[in-house]
Short mmCIF file of C-alpha atoms in Angstrom, two decimals:
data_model
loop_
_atom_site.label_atom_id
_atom_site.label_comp_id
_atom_site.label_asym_id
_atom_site.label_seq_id
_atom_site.Cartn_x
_atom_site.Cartn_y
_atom_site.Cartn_z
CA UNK I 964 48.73 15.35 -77.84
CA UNK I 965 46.71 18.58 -77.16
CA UNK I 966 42.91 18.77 -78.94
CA UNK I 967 44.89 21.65 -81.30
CA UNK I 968 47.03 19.14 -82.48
CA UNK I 969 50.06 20.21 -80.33
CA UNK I 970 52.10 17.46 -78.51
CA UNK I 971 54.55 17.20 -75.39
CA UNK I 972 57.85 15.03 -75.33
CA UNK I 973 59.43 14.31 -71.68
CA UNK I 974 63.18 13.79 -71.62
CA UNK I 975 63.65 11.50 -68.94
CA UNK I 976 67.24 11.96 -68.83
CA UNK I 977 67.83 15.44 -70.63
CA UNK I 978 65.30 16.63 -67.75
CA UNK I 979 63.07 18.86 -69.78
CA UNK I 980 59.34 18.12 -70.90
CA UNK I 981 59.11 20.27 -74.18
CA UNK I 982 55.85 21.50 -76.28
CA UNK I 983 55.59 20.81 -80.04
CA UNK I 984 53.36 22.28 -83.04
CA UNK I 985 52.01 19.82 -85.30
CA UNK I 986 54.97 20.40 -87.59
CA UNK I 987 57.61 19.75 -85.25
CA UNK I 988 58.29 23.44 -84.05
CA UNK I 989 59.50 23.83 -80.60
CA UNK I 990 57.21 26.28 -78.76
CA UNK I 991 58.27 25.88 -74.86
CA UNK I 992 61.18 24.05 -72.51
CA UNK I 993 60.47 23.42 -68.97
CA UNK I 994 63.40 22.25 -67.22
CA UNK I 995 66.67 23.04 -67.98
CA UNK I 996 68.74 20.34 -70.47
CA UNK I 997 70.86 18.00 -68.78
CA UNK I 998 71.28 19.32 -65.70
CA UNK I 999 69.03 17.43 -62.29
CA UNK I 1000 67.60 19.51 -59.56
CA UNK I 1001 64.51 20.24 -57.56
CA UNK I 1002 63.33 23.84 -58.04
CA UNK I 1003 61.21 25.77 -60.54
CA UNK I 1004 63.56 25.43 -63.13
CA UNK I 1005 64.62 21.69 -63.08
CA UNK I 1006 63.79 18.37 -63.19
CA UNK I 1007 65.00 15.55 -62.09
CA UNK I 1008 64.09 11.91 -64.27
CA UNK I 1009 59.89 13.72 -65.83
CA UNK I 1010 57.93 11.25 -66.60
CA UNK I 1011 54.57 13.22 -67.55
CA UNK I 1012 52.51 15.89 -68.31
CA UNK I 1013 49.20 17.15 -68.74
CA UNK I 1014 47.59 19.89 -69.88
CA UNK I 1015 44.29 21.27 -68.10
CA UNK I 1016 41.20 22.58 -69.58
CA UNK I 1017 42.24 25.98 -68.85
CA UNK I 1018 45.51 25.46 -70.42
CA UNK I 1019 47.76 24.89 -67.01
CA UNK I 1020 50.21 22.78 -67.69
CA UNK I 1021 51.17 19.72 -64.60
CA UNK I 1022 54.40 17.85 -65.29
CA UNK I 1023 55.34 14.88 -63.31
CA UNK I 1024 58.46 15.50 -61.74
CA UNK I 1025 59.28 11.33 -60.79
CA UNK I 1026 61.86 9.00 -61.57
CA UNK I 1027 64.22 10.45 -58.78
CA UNK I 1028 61.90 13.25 -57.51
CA UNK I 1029 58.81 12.93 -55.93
CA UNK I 1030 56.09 15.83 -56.72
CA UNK I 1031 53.86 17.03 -59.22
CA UNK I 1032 54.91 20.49 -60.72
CA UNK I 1033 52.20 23.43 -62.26
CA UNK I 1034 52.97 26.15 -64.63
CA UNK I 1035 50.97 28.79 -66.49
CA UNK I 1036 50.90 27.81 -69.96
CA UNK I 1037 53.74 30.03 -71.02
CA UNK I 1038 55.56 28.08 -69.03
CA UNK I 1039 56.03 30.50 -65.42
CA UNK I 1040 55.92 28.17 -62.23
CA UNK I 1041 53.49 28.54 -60.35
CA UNK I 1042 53.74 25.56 -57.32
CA UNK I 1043 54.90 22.18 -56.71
CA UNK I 1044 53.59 19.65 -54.47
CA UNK I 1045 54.59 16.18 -53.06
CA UNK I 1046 57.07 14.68 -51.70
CA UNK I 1047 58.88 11.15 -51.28
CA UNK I 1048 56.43 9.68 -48.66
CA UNK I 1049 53.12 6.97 -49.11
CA UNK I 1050 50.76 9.85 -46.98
CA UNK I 1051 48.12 11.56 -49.34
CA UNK I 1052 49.28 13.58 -52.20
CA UNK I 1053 52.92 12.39 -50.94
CA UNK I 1054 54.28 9.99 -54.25
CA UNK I 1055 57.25 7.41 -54.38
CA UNK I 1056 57.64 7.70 -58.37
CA UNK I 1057 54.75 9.31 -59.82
CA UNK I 1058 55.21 7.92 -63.56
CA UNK I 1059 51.76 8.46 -65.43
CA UNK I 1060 49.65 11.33 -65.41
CA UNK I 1061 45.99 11.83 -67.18
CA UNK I 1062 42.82 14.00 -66.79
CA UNK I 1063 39.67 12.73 -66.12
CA UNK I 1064 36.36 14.06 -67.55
CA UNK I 1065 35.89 15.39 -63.62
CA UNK I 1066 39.08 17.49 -64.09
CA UNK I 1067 40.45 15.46 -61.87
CA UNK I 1068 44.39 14.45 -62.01
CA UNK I 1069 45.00 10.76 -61.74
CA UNK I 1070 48.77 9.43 -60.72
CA UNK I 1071 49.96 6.37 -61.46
CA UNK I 1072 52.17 6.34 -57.88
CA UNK I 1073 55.04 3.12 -58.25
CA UNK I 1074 56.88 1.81 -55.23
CA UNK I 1075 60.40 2.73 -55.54
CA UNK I 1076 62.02 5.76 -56.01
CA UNK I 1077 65.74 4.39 -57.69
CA UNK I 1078 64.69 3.17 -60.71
CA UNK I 1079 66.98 3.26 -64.33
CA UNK I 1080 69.60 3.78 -61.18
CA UNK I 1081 72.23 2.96 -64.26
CA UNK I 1082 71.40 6.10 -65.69
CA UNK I 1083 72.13 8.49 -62.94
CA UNK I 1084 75.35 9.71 -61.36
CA UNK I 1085 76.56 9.84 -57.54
CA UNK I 1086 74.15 12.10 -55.60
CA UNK I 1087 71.19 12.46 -58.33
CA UNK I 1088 69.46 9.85 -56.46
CA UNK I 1089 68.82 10.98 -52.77
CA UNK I 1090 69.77 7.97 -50.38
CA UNK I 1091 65.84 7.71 -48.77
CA UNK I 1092 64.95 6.56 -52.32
CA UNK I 1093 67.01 3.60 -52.31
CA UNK I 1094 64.92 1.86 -48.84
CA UNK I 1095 62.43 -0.34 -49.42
CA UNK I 1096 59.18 0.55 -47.13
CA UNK I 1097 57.54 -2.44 -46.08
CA UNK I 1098 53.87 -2.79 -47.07
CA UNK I 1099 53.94 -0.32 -50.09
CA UNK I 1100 51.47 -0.66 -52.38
CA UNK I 1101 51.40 0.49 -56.17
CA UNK I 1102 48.55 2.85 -56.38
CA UNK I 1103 46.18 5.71 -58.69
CA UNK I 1104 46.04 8.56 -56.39
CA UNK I 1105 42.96 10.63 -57.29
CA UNK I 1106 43.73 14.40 -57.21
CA UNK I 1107 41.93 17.86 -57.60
CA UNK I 1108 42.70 20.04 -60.32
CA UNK I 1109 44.78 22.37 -58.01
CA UNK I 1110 46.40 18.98 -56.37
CA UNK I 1111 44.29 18.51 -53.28
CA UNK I 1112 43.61 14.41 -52.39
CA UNK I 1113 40.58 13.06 -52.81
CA UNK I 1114 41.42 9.18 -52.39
CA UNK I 1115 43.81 6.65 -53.83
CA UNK I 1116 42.89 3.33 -55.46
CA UNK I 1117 45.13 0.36 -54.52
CA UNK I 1118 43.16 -2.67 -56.61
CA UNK I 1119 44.95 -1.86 -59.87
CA UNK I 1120 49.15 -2.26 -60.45
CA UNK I 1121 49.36 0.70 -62.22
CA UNK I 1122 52.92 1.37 -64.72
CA UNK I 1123 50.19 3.69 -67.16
CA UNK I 1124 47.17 5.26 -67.39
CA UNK I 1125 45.02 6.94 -70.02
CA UNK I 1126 41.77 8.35 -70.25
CA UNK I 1127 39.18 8.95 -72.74
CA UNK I 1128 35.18 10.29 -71.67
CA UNK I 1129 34.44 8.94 -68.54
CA UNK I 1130 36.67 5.54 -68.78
CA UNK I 1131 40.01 5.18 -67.20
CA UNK I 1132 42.27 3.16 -69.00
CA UNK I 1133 45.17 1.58 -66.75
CA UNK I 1134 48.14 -0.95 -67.11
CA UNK I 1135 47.76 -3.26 -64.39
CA UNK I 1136 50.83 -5.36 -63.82
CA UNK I 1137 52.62 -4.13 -66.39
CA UNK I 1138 51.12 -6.92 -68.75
CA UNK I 1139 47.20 -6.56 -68.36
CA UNK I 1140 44.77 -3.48 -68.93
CA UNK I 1141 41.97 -2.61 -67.13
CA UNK I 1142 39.45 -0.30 -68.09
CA UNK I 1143 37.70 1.34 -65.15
CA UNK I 1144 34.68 3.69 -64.14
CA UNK I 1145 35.80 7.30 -62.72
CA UNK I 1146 34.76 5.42 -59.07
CA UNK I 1147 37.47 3.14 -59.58
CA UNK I 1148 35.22 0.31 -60.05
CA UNK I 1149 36.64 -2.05 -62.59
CA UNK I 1150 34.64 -2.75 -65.75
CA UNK I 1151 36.77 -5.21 -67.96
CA UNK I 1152 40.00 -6.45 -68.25
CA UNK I 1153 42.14 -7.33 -71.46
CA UNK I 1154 45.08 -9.79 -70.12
CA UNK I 1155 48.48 -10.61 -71.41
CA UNK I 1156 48.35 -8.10 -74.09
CA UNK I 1157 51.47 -6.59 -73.95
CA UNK I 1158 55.06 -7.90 -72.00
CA UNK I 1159 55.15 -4.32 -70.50
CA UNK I 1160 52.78 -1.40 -70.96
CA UNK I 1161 55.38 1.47 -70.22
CA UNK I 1162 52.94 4.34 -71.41
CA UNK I 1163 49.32 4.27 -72.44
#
């Protein structure tokens, strides 16, 4: 939900992430409905999206891709980055997106890049998704506004994350929350509040 009131829906399986005024009017589509891809015009399983402070709009492209996607905010592409990988602003399944009072993009990066497989058909899932990589770690990569790494944090399990001033506000293991400085530095923990924090 924007400051103006207006509010996103992603469409994990229709593909499209789509913009809403406070009275349920549909302003803007990214992605075209039910149909997969990898290209400025579709998705492929979004999970997120943000809006930046000078309206640019950053959709997480990640259940079965693996990148981060930018458009203006009438909705023309301007870039994508990432790819399936662990390497710095690479992502397995980027699933939560937020802003931090830094402008910085945070990405709640999972291991595993064939999840909901069940809701898929032959091919949407490329075959590299389906290997396990030995020693991956669940992880918040910490990004620039225009996508450039800055570091990753590996302490916290993250399925969520949220922010609000300068707190970060992430699901760790799916069943705890910790509530963290903009270093990364953990400042208190509610645990066992939920049996899975999907979204925050």
């Amino acid at each position: 939900i924007e400051q103006d009131g207006m509010f996103w829906v992603t469409d994990r399986d229709g593909h499209t992430v789509k913009k809403y005024s406070p009275d349920g009017e549909l302003l803007l589509t990214l992605g075209t409905f039910g149909q997969w891809g990898c290209d400025p015009t579709h998705f492929n399983g979004p999970t997120a999206v943000a809006v930046q402070r000078d309206g640019t709009i950053v959709v997480a492209d990640g259940y079965w891709n693996s990148r981060l996607v930018w458009y203006e905010p009438d909705g023309t592409f301007i870039k994508s980055i990432g790819e399936w990988g662990r390497g710095p602003a690479q992502f397995n399944t980027p699933h939560a997106l937020a802003i931090d009072s830094q402008d910085r993009l945070l990405v709640a990066d999972l291991c595993g890049g064939n999840f909901h497989d069940y809701m898929t058909v032959p091919g949407q899932i490329a075959s590299h998704r389906t290997n396990t990589e030995d020693g991956c770690q669940h992880r918040i990569q910490v990004l620039d506004a225009n996508g450039t790494f800055i570091e990753e944090w590996t302490h916290i399990t993250p399925l969520s994350i949220a922010t609000y001033g300068d707190k970060i506000y992430a699901s760790d293991k799916m069943s705890n929350l910790a509530v963290l400085n903009e270093k990364g530095e953990v400042l208190s923990r509610v645990d066992d509040i939920a049996i899975y924090i999907h979204q925050l």
